């Protein structure tokens, strides 16, 4: 726009703070206005949910204000932007987090009190945004919070699934999946951008076309779907920086297919168009393997294509050519899921922007970084060539061309070692010819990140050994972290107040290292007493929840021993359950007088199984069967209880973690890439029972071996143990329990 607008913008920028006030009566008026005009209820009669909606909209107004300021600021500065591409984000709830990061939670709580409402009660009305499976997706959410807090000019890009991760219902001990239609009651945290839309194309053919005396490739797509942006502002803590998580929804394209309309079959033409929306309809609930499904590939390309059109449009707003592209754009691939972005950038630069292949390749090699979250080679995505050829024919050609140049280069570097060349090729020749997405990502990225130190070692010595030998400089790691804003301040407000009191500052909320200052008070009995009280209140809250969810009454003076995470064989929930059976057996066989020496224990297990993962589903059934036996044995009473918490998600974690005394992270060494749950328990003062796996190895170095219960085989011992097979005879009672459900 013209210069006049820019002057206006400058003036407005200075005035922004004055628009929305945060004193109690302004907040009250604001909430009541939203009750009347947004929720359309009478300001004299509205329930808790309607009050939550009005409150959320009031907080959202303040978010939008800062978010606009942030966009204007970065538009003016034009810094290098970080674009974080991820198929999954597990954001959980937004109300408390946003109000706290904006620094106005207490003002809202006071304002609501006078209106007759409790902030915490209204916060409970919000449902989780569960657009992801597990650790990878929650890490994305934590990273967004940190990027905002640390003042980075960052954008998150992903998909706005209409159905998030399924809801888990337990019937007769078995997991049943129910759809999570999370948008049913509206979502005040997103802003629909009806004008930010891009066409995304699929199928069709590639033709040769004459161009400048030569030939060039032209993709003639067969289907077009529209991507519409939904923006979710992410506020930093203690800063005005409020970044964007932009999620794409699929809508039928405006480009009317005249032929279908003219054939007179109007109803079918409309119904067919509507099918476009299925692309962003549902999150795949499998966190293990790639199944070669067309819908999944469509989702990947859909979000990658829309995001790149958006990123390139933003770049071109202030640049007339692509010379500065690598200085202004960093693209972070969250696992291989968005790695079609590599072929897409090549396609746009070569076919649409008419850059030469070599110049485009030079740019691509400077802008991509790749984070992998897997340990096992079988966890790496492979896309069948047939599928790619039909859905994205031009991209397949580009990947073949990249592979051709790369293999030629490789031959010069390593000679004609055909075994190695075939292992390192992006294309896998086999029964099903496929594209190895991890190889594509490694070849084109300038850094390849592991998520913990041992994970990175495994990548270098096993999973990507060939690549490490070729490009040692590319390999790096960034050990995962979690945000203390959500995992202490939001989820454990009493502990948060205690920490600030004893440290004499709230600065630790932005700088987690300051927590080390508590060490000076490590022997202080008053601190211990206050901390014990905080834990007790959190345990009472958790005990109430357990009783409401499972009908089991648990004693808060018992030790709460927790394992919450996705159900996987390698995470060894089965080992935990067998341990509980053993404990039960010991108590039963004990002299009555010895029972006084037993520490009463409540074992808590929670987590979802991928719907197609039979063994994981059976582990859930086993847990519930063992729980039923133990919990109904009056002879054992409060000495041992077992509860399976259904529908584990971010909000359940926020409730369970502050009430845990002991938590289990017991994966077979060499299998957990990092693990982030341990950090959340740890920062709430919970003890860890853990194997030397993933991030645990680094946690031991931070907190010392004496502060952790370490057990189990070391990583280097595992292969020999596997080879040897089971050495223990399974006691009869174990075998009986396992047979009962397996
Ligand atoms: O990523 C997890 C790892 O298992 C954890 O060790 C690690 O701490 C965490 C964050 O780095 N991986 C994970 O959650 N993977 C998935 O959720 C997943 C989802 C879809 C898919 C494959 C894996 N196709």
XYZ file of C-alpha atoms and ligand atoms in Angstrom:
766
model
C 0.000 0.000 0.000
C 0.924 3.690 -0.255
C 3.128 5.822 1.961
C 0.136 7.416 3.673
C -0.896 4.079 5.166
C 2.620 3.467 6.409
C 2.611 6.741 8.378
C -0.731 5.723 9.833
C 0.711 2.370 10.838
C 3.594 4.043 12.669
C 1.171 6.164 14.642
C -1.083 3.289 15.479
C 1.887 1.215 16.574
C 2.596 3.713 19.343
C -1.037 3.802 20.425
C -1.649 0.058 20.558
C -1.182 -0.391 24.273
C -3.901 2.094 25.015
C -6.671 0.294 23.176
C -7.403 -2.563 25.540
C -7.078 -1.940 29.248
C -6.443 -4.573 31.904
C -7.944 -3.054 35.052
C -10.729 -5.149 36.663
C -13.664 -3.035 35.496
C -12.404 -2.849 31.881
C -11.948 -6.644 31.905
C -15.429 -7.148 33.362
C -17.019 -4.910 30.762
C -15.091 -6.699 28.078
C -16.210 -10.167 29.237
C -19.843 -9.053 29.533
C -19.724 -7.446 26.093
C -18.522 -10.739 24.665
C -21.310 -12.584 26.512
C -23.837 -10.319 24.842
C -22.366 -9.693 21.384
C -20.114 -12.673 20.639
C -21.778 -15.538 22.507
C -25.174 -13.841 22.065
C -26.445 -14.591 25.556
C -28.029 -12.162 27.976
C -25.452 -10.562 30.250
C -27.758 -11.426 33.150
C -27.950 -15.140 32.448
C -25.089 -17.304 31.176
C -23.536 -20.548 32.301
C -19.918 -21.599 32.897
C -19.335 -22.631 29.299
C -20.699 -19.363 27.960
C -18.602 -17.474 30.494
C -15.552 -19.429 29.273
C -16.342 -18.480 25.675
C -16.658 -14.794 26.551
C -13.480 -14.901 28.636
C -11.595 -16.656 25.838
C -12.684 -13.988 23.346
C -11.589 -11.246 25.693
C -8.121 -12.829 26.039
C -8.051 -13.379 22.286
C -8.606 -9.636 21.676
C -5.451 -8.916 23.658
C -3.565 -11.632 21.829
C -4.602 -10.192 18.480
C -3.382 -6.759 19.484
C 0.134 -8.027 20.214
C 0.057 -10.351 17.274
C -0.620 -7.432 14.902
C 2.197 -5.450 16.493
C 4.533 -8.416 16.025
C 3.649 -8.834 12.355
C 4.145 -5.117 11.698
C 7.439 -5.120 13.548
C 8.865 -8.032 11.569
C 7.496 -6.766 8.292
C 9.468 -3.584 8.859
C 12.641 -5.321 10.051
C 12.558 -8.170 7.492
C 14.752 -10.530 9.539
C 15.555 -14.121 8.613
C 12.416 -16.066 9.525
C 12.216 -19.551 10.974
C 9.546 -21.718 9.412
C 8.760 -24.823 11.427
C 6.929 -27.374 9.266
C 5.152 -30.091 11.249
C 2.225 -32.413 10.529
C 1.414 -32.448 14.240
C 0.992 -29.988 17.110
C -0.366 -31.057 20.516
C -1.301 -27.657 21.899
C -3.718 -28.751 24.641
C -5.747 -25.927 26.162
C -4.981 -22.263 25.500
C -6.842 -20.128 28.051
C -4.567 -20.337 31.121
C -1.410 -20.441 29.035
C -2.350 -17.336 27.057
C -3.550 -15.356 30.072
C -0.371 -16.224 31.987
C 1.958 -15.424 29.091
C 0.163 -12.104 28.569
C 0.708 -11.409 32.286
C -2.988 -10.802 33.015
C -4.216 -14.082 34.516
C -4.580 -12.717 38.056
C -6.370 -9.585 36.848
C -8.851 -11.812 35.013
C -9.282 -14.025 38.096
C -10.109 -10.952 40.226
C -12.468 -9.544 37.618
C -14.296 -12.875 37.329
C -14.633 -13.291 41.091
C -16.738 -10.154 41.318
C -18.923 -11.539 38.537
C -19.364 -14.758 40.534
C -17.028 -17.023 38.499
C -13.747 -18.835 39.216
C -10.994 -18.633 36.590
C -9.940 -22.305 37.153
C -13.503 -23.549 36.832
C -13.947 -21.754 33.510
C -10.553 -23.008 32.296
C -11.836 -26.565 32.783
C -14.536 -25.886 30.183
C -11.989 -25.818 27.376
C -11.333 -28.963 25.327
C -7.843 -29.973 24.195
C -6.493 -29.158 20.760
C -5.080 -32.649 20.126
C -3.698 -32.342 16.603
C -0.949 -34.868 17.158
C 0.024 -38.258 18.526
C 2.716 -38.044 21.176
C 6.148 -36.675 22.007
C 6.908 -35.290 18.557
C 3.703 -33.253 18.512
C 4.010 -31.987 22.078
C 7.610 -30.986 21.366
C 6.316 -28.862 18.470
C 3.952 -27.102 20.882
C 6.690 -26.501 23.465
C 8.980 -25.176 20.734
C 6.359 -22.638 19.614
C 6.107 -21.326 23.195
C 9.886 -21.015 23.469
C 10.328 -19.375 20.057
C 7.741 -16.758 21.015
C 9.240 -16.183 24.466
C 12.774 -15.888 23.091
C 11.640 -13.237 20.576
C 12.281 -15.247 17.413
C 10.557 -14.269 14.167
C 9.130 -17.772 13.798
C 6.126 -19.360 12.113
C 4.676 -22.796 12.695
C 2.886 -24.430 9.763
C 0.623 -27.467 9.987
C -2.788 -28.942 9.300
C -6.116 -28.000 10.856
C -7.543 -31.495 11.254
C -11.276 -31.520 11.921
C -10.820 -34.676 13.953
C -7.877 -34.648 16.345
C -6.399 -37.734 17.983
C -9.229 -40.187 18.810
C -10.813 -40.167 22.273
C -10.054 -43.340 24.176
C -12.967 -45.003 25.935
C -12.403 -48.124 28.012
C -15.197 -50.721 27.874
C -14.742 -54.017 29.671
C -11.035 -53.184 29.877
C -10.592 -52.754 26.132
C -9.708 -49.542 24.267
C -12.403 -48.180 21.963
C -11.782 -45.188 19.727
C -14.237 -42.356 19.373
C -13.847 -39.394 17.028
C -12.537 -36.183 18.534
C -14.660 -33.569 16.785
C -12.949 -30.824 18.693
C -14.407 -27.936 16.679
C -18.007 -28.766 17.631
C -18.281 -25.919 20.109
C -16.193 -23.431 18.142
C -12.560 -22.516 18.643
C -11.957 -18.980 19.928
C -8.157 -19.380 19.632
C -8.052 -19.429 15.851
C -8.664 -16.697 13.331
C -10.031 -17.782 9.980
C -8.247 -15.914 7.175
C -10.740 -16.149 4.365
C -8.431 -14.127 2.118
C -5.312 -16.163 2.798
C -5.988 -19.055 0.479
C -3.878 -20.934 -2.054
C -4.721 -23.518 -4.697
C -3.051 -26.891 -4.162
C -2.868 -29.214 -7.145
C -2.768 -32.978 -7.500
C -2.656 -35.737 -10.149
C -2.519 -34.984 -13.889
C 0.377 -35.300 -16.320
C 3.698 -33.642 -17.131
C 4.193 -32.359 -20.679
C 7.223 -30.988 -22.529
C 6.810 -27.417 -23.731
C 8.995 -25.290 -25.993
C 10.701 -22.522 -24.077
C 13.479 -20.105 -25.110
C 14.601 -22.408 -27.905
C 14.688 -25.418 -25.573
C 12.216 -27.606 -23.735
C 10.759 -27.326 -20.285
C 8.447 -29.437 -18.160
C 4.906 -28.336 -17.503
C 2.703 -30.019 -14.953
C -0.958 -30.144 -15.986
C -2.691 -31.046 -12.728
C -5.963 -32.966 -12.635
C -7.422 -31.682 -9.371
C -7.273 -28.442 -7.429
C -8.130 -27.974 -3.778
C -8.113 -24.697 -1.907
C -6.072 -24.289 1.298
C -7.526 -21.762 3.765
C -5.361 -20.392 6.576
C -6.407 -20.518 10.227
C -4.056 -18.506 12.409
C -3.400 -19.357 16.029
C -1.493 -16.565 17.800
C 1.182 -17.911 20.180
C 2.175 -15.401 22.865
C 5.619 -15.343 24.438
C 6.045 -14.827 28.173
C 7.326 -11.471 29.347
C 7.520 -10.081 25.794
C 5.099 -8.634 23.261
C 6.335 -11.132 20.685
C 3.295 -13.143 19.562
C 4.024 -15.511 16.703
C 1.744 -17.460 14.383
C 0.842 -21.096 14.132
C -0.798 -21.201 10.714
C -2.882 -24.325 10.109
C -4.398 -25.148 6.730
C -7.907 -26.441 6.106
C -8.961 -27.920 2.763
C -11.911 -26.397 0.947
C -13.319 -27.054 -2.518
C -11.631 -24.890 -5.118
C -13.415 -21.855 -6.570
C -12.330 -22.912 -10.027
C -15.621 -24.356 -11.138
C -15.458 -27.597 -13.036
C -17.804 -26.398 -15.795
C -18.066 -29.784 -17.393
C -19.650 -31.487 -14.404
C -22.029 -28.583 -13.981
C -23.018 -28.515 -17.610
C -23.800 -32.224 -17.750
C -26.814 -31.460 -15.586
C -25.721 -33.576 -12.630
C -25.630 -30.564 -10.352
C -26.060 -32.431 -7.054
C -23.251 -34.897 -7.770
C -20.983 -32.089 -8.932
C -21.460 -30.297 -5.603
C -21.001 -33.500 -3.579
C -17.772 -34.315 -5.441
C -16.398 -30.835 -4.821
C -17.173 -31.210 -1.142
C -14.937 -34.279 -0.963
C -11.924 -31.948 -1.105
C -12.469 -31.268 2.593
C -11.511 -34.828 3.515
C -7.836 -33.942 3.012
C -7.693 -32.086 6.311
C -10.410 -34.081 8.043
C -8.538 -36.545 10.230
C -5.189 -37.006 11.971
C -3.542 -40.395 11.365
C -3.346 -41.988 14.824
C -0.322 -44.185 14.151
C 2.973 -43.013 15.591
C 5.045 -45.945 14.371
C 5.120 -46.619 10.700
C 4.220 -45.262 7.317
C 1.464 -47.253 5.630
C 1.706 -45.895 2.074
C -1.814 -44.455 2.175
C -2.812 -41.952 -0.500
C -4.706 -39.708 1.934
C -1.623 -39.379 4.124
C 0.535 -38.352 1.145
C -2.161 -35.905 0.055
C -2.156 -34.355 3.525
C 1.616 -33.996 3.424
C 1.691 -32.292 0.050
C -1.367 -30.177 0.808
C 0.189 -28.513 3.848
C 3.654 -28.299 2.315
C 2.406 -26.665 -0.887
C 0.172 -24.131 0.889
C 2.909 -23.252 3.392
C 5.539 -22.719 0.686
C 3.238 -20.555 -1.430
C 2.676 -18.447 1.679
C 6.388 -18.261 2.548
C 7.424 -17.384 -1.013
C 4.652 -14.779 -1.285
C 5.908 -13.143 1.933
C 9.492 -13.163 0.630
C 8.508 -11.696 -2.721
C 6.624 -8.863 -0.987
C 9.987 -7.280 -0.220
C 12.457 -8.932 -2.620
C 12.592 -8.771 -6.385
C 14.712 -11.911 -6.950
C 15.779 -15.038 -5.061
C 19.377 -14.003 -4.299
C 18.574 -13.336 -0.645
C 16.244 -16.278 -0.142
C 18.696 -18.323 1.999
C 19.459 -15.237 4.115
C 15.779 -14.710 4.850
C 14.249 -18.177 5.031
C 15.048 -21.196 7.230
C 12.825 -24.258 6.817
C 12.859 -26.798 9.645
C 11.464 -30.231 8.723
C 9.877 -31.859 11.767
C 10.713 -35.457 10.915
C 10.368 -36.664 7.317
C 6.623 -35.917 7.192
C 7.046 -32.519 5.440
C 10.040 -33.520 3.283
C 8.084 -33.227 0.024
C 8.835 -29.538 0.624
C 12.257 -30.156 -0.893
C 10.849 -31.272 -4.243
C 8.230 -28.548 -4.083
C 10.785 -25.738 -3.628
C 12.733 -27.123 -6.600
C 9.534 -27.281 -8.673
C 8.499 -23.725 -7.842
C 11.963 -22.264 -8.431
C 12.609 -24.145 -11.677
C 9.160 -24.496 -13.282
C 7.417 -21.368 -12.037
C 10.175 -18.881 -11.237
C 12.350 -20.120 -14.122
C 15.606 -20.290 -12.186
C 18.182 -22.697 -13.597
C 18.321 -26.140 -11.962
C 21.779 -25.529 -10.419
C 20.830 -22.184 -8.952
C 17.644 -23.652 -7.479
C 19.587 -26.593 -6.045
C 22.113 -24.242 -4.485
C 19.266 -22.410 -2.713
C 17.578 -25.626 -1.547
C 20.806 -26.900 0.014
C 21.036 -23.765 2.154
C 17.509 -23.494 3.533
C 16.490 -26.915 4.874
C 17.247 -28.477 8.251
C 15.907 -31.866 9.255
C 15.073 -33.195 12.730
C 14.518 -36.912 13.108
C 12.661 -38.385 16.099
C 13.191 -42.071 15.371
C 15.744 -44.669 16.375
C 14.639 -47.642 14.329
C 15.337 -47.827 10.579
C 11.881 -49.394 10.073
C 10.334 -46.211 11.468
C 11.572 -44.241 8.450
C 9.013 -43.202 5.861
C 9.013 -44.725 2.401
C 6.632 -43.525 -0.285
C 5.772 -46.046 -3.019
C 6.832 -44.665 -6.402
C 3.504 -45.681 -7.994
C 1.598 -43.615 -5.494
C 3.822 -40.569 -5.932
C 3.700 -40.871 -9.707
C -0.072 -40.772 -9.790
C -0.526 -38.043 -7.163
C 2.484 -35.809 -7.891
C 4.044 -36.790 -11.225
C 6.288 -33.735 -11.535
C 7.638 -34.183 -7.993
C 8.629 -37.746 -8.776
C 10.616 -36.528 -11.802
C 12.320 -33.903 -9.671
C 13.231 -36.463 -6.995
C 14.662 -38.749 -9.705
C 16.704 -35.842 -11.072
C 17.990 -34.925 -7.610
C 18.903 -38.576 -7.057
C 20.688 -38.841 -10.420
C 22.941 -35.852 -9.732
C 23.553 -36.983 -6.173
C 24.483 -40.569 -7.097
C 26.878 -39.266 -9.796
C 28.519 -37.046 -7.198
C 28.573 -39.939 -4.738
C 30.352 -42.209 -7.203
C 33.121 -39.596 -7.444
C 33.404 -39.519 -3.648
C 33.129 -43.202 -2.701
C 33.766 -45.072 -5.942
C 31.635 -47.850 -7.349
C 30.703 -49.489 -4.044
C 27.294 -50.624 -5.295
C 26.062 -51.901 -1.927
C 26.725 -48.585 -0.346
C 25.406 -46.620 -3.318
C 22.174 -48.587 -3.188
C 21.823 -48.104 0.603
C 22.352 -44.381 0.201
C 20.120 -43.911 -2.818
C 16.952 -41.845 -2.395
C 15.182 -44.429 -4.537
C 14.789 -47.951 -3.156
C 14.503 -50.687 -5.751
C 12.635 -53.605 -4.319
C 9.348 -55.456 -4.499
C 7.731 -52.066 -4.006
C 9.893 -49.345 -5.527
C 9.880 -46.450 -3.051
C 11.277 -43.059 -2.191
C 13.218 -42.991 1.077
C 12.099 -39.703 2.559
C 14.850 -39.630 5.208
C 17.548 -39.996 2.527
C 15.949 -37.173 0.550
C 15.889 -35.012 3.674
C 19.523 -35.751 4.574
C 20.846 -35.141 1.069
C 19.156 -31.748 0.812
C 19.476 -30.437 4.377
C 22.453 -28.569 5.745
C 21.902 -29.954 9.252
C 20.483 -33.261 10.457
C 19.418 -33.107 14.085
C 18.940 -35.852 16.635
C 16.838 -35.166 19.721
C 19.314 -36.272 22.414
C 23.034 -37.015 22.607
C 22.697 -40.805 22.509
C 20.122 -40.554 19.733
C 22.588 -38.547 17.701
C 25.308 -41.157 18.361
C 22.944 -43.873 17.143
C 22.238 -41.879 13.999
C 25.949 -41.518 13.299
C 26.938 -45.087 14.071
C 23.895 -47.053 12.896
C 20.811 -45.492 11.304
C 22.580 -42.960 9.043
C 26.168 -44.266 9.301
C 26.852 -44.057 5.559
C 25.736 -40.443 5.464
C 27.706 -39.491 8.561
C 30.894 -40.813 6.993
C 30.228 -38.697 3.925
C 29.041 -35.497 5.609
C 30.106 -35.496 9.289
C 29.602 -31.721 9.441
C 25.855 -32.038 8.819
C 25.183 -34.111 11.943
C 24.240 -32.350 15.133
C 21.795 -32.717 17.978
C 19.615 -30.492 20.107
C 18.507 -32.352 23.195
C 14.774 -31.885 23.630
C 13.417 -29.607 26.275
C 9.977 -28.729 27.581
C 8.527 -25.349 28.483
C 8.373 -24.581 32.179
C 5.593 -22.088 31.360
C 3.119 -24.892 30.740
C 4.684 -27.654 32.833
C 5.145 -25.680 36.053
C 3.402 -22.309 35.876
C 0.152 -23.422 34.210
C -0.105 -26.953 35.574
C 1.227 -26.438 39.104
C 0.479 -22.856 40.205
C 1.174 -23.552 43.899
C 4.644 -24.918 43.127
C 5.213 -21.961 40.843
C 4.406 -19.547 43.681
C 6.656 -21.510 46.034
C 9.603 -21.383 43.613
C 9.203 -17.640 43.026
C 9.007 -17.041 46.775
C 12.154 -19.028 47.591
C 14.151 -17.701 44.650
C 12.913 -14.179 45.311
C 12.179 -13.692 41.612
C 9.942 -14.803 38.768
C 12.803 -14.624 36.276
C 13.025 -18.463 36.163
C 9.787 -18.430 34.157
C 11.820 -17.172 31.210
C 15.197 -18.623 32.166
C 14.885 -22.185 33.459
C 18.545 -22.394 34.531
C 17.732 -20.069 37.423
C 15.916 -22.980 39.108
C 19.389 -24.164 40.127
C 19.300 -21.339 42.691
C 16.993 -23.518 44.810
C 19.992 -25.739 45.572
C 21.100 -23.215 48.169
C 17.948 -24.008 50.126
C 18.164 -27.781 49.572
C 18.416 -28.521 53.308
C 15.839 -25.980 54.439
C 13.122 -27.773 56.445
C 10.592 -24.960 55.896
C 10.962 -25.303 52.134
C 10.502 -29.077 52.441
C 7.345 -28.627 54.472
C 5.857 -26.125 52.009
C 6.736 -28.371 49.068
C 5.148 -31.369 50.826
C 1.942 -29.380 51.286
C 1.898 -28.419 47.587
C 2.344 -32.071 46.628
C -0.415 -33.148 49.003
C -2.940 -30.734 47.527
C -2.019 -31.876 44.004
C -2.401 -35.516 45.059
C -5.843 -34.791 46.498
C -6.878 -33.215 43.204
C -5.585 -36.266 41.336
C -7.249 -38.736 43.751
C -10.602 -37.021 43.157
C -10.096 -37.308 39.398
C -9.160 -40.995 39.674
C -12.274 -41.728 41.685
C -14.451 -39.842 39.204
C -12.930 -41.617 36.196
C -12.530 -45.148 37.504
C -14.533 -45.403 40.720
C -11.385 -46.445 42.611
C -10.767 -44.674 45.924
C -7.063 -44.130 46.525
C -5.244 -42.956 49.629
C -3.224 -39.749 49.238
C -0.721 -40.992 51.793
C 0.252 -43.803 49.418
C 3.100 -43.344 46.946
C 1.758 -42.351 43.501
C 3.777 -44.299 40.934
C 3.004 -43.115 37.395
C 3.678 -44.258 33.821
C 1.859 -42.108 31.250
C 2.831 -42.134 27.565
C 1.799 -43.802 24.303
C 1.540 -47.588 24.642
C 4.464 -49.296 22.879
C 6.290 -52.558 23.393
C 9.601 -50.715 23.618
C 8.288 -48.384 26.340
C 7.609 -51.551 28.358
C 4.312 -50.876 30.090
C 4.189 -54.703 30.145
C 7.268 -54.812 32.372
C 5.618 -52.341 34.746
C 2.434 -54.425 34.901
C 4.367 -57.630 35.550
C 6.207 -55.773 38.318
C 2.845 -54.837 39.833
C 1.659 -58.473 39.660
C 4.863 -59.476 41.423
C 4.331 -56.850 44.121
C 0.761 -58.066 44.618
C 1.989 -61.626 44.915
C 4.642 -60.655 47.469
C 2.075 -58.833 49.624
C -0.292 -61.810 49.482
C 2.429 -64.220 50.572
C 3.794 -61.977 53.295
C 3.422 -62.501 57.032
C 0.774 -60.064 58.291
C 3.340 -58.451 60.609
C 5.663 -57.711 57.658
C 2.957 -55.841 55.800
C 3.503 -52.799 58.008
C 6.889 -52.392 56.286
C 5.323 -52.117 52.831
C 5.036 -48.585 51.467
C 1.433 -48.271 50.217
C 1.427 -47.595 46.487
C -1.029 -46.380 43.871
C 0.185 -47.423 40.416
C -1.164 -45.209 37.656
C -0.870 -46.080 33.965
C -2.297 -44.098 31.063
C -1.812 -43.892 27.317
C -3.353 -44.564 23.930
C -2.580 -47.475 21.606
C -2.519 -46.935 17.840
C -5.803 -48.480 16.641
C -4.026 -51.047 14.470
C -1.409 -52.027 17.064
C -2.816 -55.275 18.499
C -0.186 -55.945 21.156
C -0.480 -52.396 22.519
C -4.268 -52.801 22.747
C -3.787 -56.049 24.659
C -1.406 -54.379 27.105
C -4.251 -51.967 27.956
C -6.630 -54.879 28.509
C -4.048 -56.642 30.666
C -3.589 -53.529 32.794
C -7.329 -53.227 33.371
C -7.673 -56.932 34.165
C -4.847 -56.788 36.719
C -6.370 -53.600 38.181
C -9.727 -55.274 38.644
C -8.162 -58.198 40.481
C -5.985 -56.082 42.780
C -8.447 -53.276 43.514
C -11.171 -55.716 44.563
C -8.993 -57.676 46.962
C -9.838 -56.357 50.468
C -6.910 -58.347 51.842
C -4.481 -55.985 50.085
C -6.515 -52.813 50.655
C -4.539 -49.574 50.417
C -1.190 -51.367 50.201
C -1.577 -51.632 46.440
C -3.918 -50.145 43.865
C -3.676 -49.986 40.092
C -5.598 -47.515 37.942
C -5.640 -47.069 34.200
C -6.440 -43.419 33.451
C -8.494 -43.292 30.248
C -8.031 -40.807 27.398
C -4.548 -39.581 28.288
C -3.896 -36.174 26.733
C -2.145 -32.874 27.511
C -4.760 -31.747 30.070
C -4.677 -35.108 31.858
C -0.866 -34.853 31.975
C -1.191 -31.376 33.542
C -3.279 -32.917 36.314
C -1.331 -36.135 36.850
C 2.282 -34.902 36.729
C 2.097 -32.472 39.705
C 0.613 -35.269 41.842
C 3.226 -37.943 41.075
C 5.821 -39.130 43.604
C 7.567 -41.555 41.252
C 7.431 -41.788 37.457
C 8.605 -44.536 35.130
C 10.677 -44.112 31.941
C 11.755 -47.674 31.393
C 12.198 -48.178 27.634
C 14.681 -50.809 26.478
C 17.994 -48.939 26.199
C 18.613 -47.745 22.643
C 14.936 -47.355 21.710
C 13.645 -44.002 23.022
C 15.059 -41.223 20.830
C 14.755 -38.743 23.681
C 11.664 -38.826 25.886
C 10.309 -35.558 27.274
C 7.805 -36.754 29.900
C 10.675 -37.337 32.344
C 11.552 -33.628 32.240
C 7.980 -32.607 33.088
C 7.902 -34.901 36.134
C 11.365 -33.823 37.184
C 10.564 -30.114 37.181
C 7.595 -30.873 39.455
C 9.861 -32.560 42.001
C 9.006 -36.152 41.084
C 11.549 -38.983 41.368
C 12.378 -40.960 38.244
C 12.638 -44.722 37.813
C 14.486 -44.999 34.531
C 16.689 -46.910 32.153
C 19.761 -45.363 30.535
C 18.004 -44.369 27.336
C 17.484 -41.188 25.290
C 17.577 -37.971 27.279
C 17.826 -39.870 30.608
C 21.568 -40.188 30.041
C 21.911 -36.402 30.056
C 19.439 -35.996 32.932
C 21.682 -38.216 35.101
C 24.568 -35.838 34.409
C 22.430 -32.867 35.484
C 20.885 -34.286 38.657
C 23.346 -37.040 39.650
C 22.893 -40.826 39.846
C 21.841 -40.564 43.516
C 18.716 -38.667 42.582
C 17.382 -41.230 40.161
C 16.478 -44.921 40.354
C 18.405 -46.319 37.406
C 18.085 -49.921 36.354
C 18.270 -52.301 33.424
C 20.632 -53.253 30.650
C 22.872 -50.630 29.062
C 22.527 -49.882 25.369
C 25.630 -51.876 24.387
C 24.398 -54.928 26.347
C 21.007 -55.148 24.653
C 21.980 -56.865 21.346
C 23.730 -59.766 23.157
C 20.768 -60.176 25.539
C 18.378 -60.278 22.622
C 20.506 -62.891 20.925
C 20.516 -65.039 24.069
C 16.714 -64.955 24.385
C 14.801 -65.287 27.668
C 16.824 -66.813 30.467
C 14.260 -66.640 33.280
C 11.481 -69.141 33.568
C 8.247 -67.156 33.686
C 6.615 -67.769 37.074
C 3.265 -69.522 36.779
C 1.161 -66.636 38.059
C 2.613 -64.301 35.403
C 1.903 -66.764 32.676
C -1.666 -67.143 33.900
C -2.303 -63.398 33.964
C -0.822 -62.870 30.524
C -2.745 -65.819 29.069
C -5.931 -64.354 30.498
C -5.939 -61.552 27.960
C -3.409 -62.353 25.253
O 9.450 -37.816 19.607
C 8.935 -39.126 19.758
C 10.044 -40.042 20.284
O 9.535 -41.365 20.412
C 10.496 -39.525 21.638
O 11.578 -40.300 22.104
C 10.926 -38.065 21.518
O 11.169 -37.512 22.783
C 9.821 -37.238 20.853
C 10.238 -35.815 20.603
O 11.461 -35.755 19.958
N 8.404 -39.561 18.495
C 7.101 -39.413 18.222
O 6.338 -38.926 19.030
N 6.691 -39.809 16.984
C 5.420 -39.672 16.530
O 4.535 -39.220 17.208
C 5.108 -40.108 15.118
C 3.961 -39.608 14.547
C 3.633 -39.981 13.240
C 4.454 -40.857 12.544
C 5.610 -41.359 13.127
C 5.939 -40.975 14.430
N 4.132 -41.221 11.277
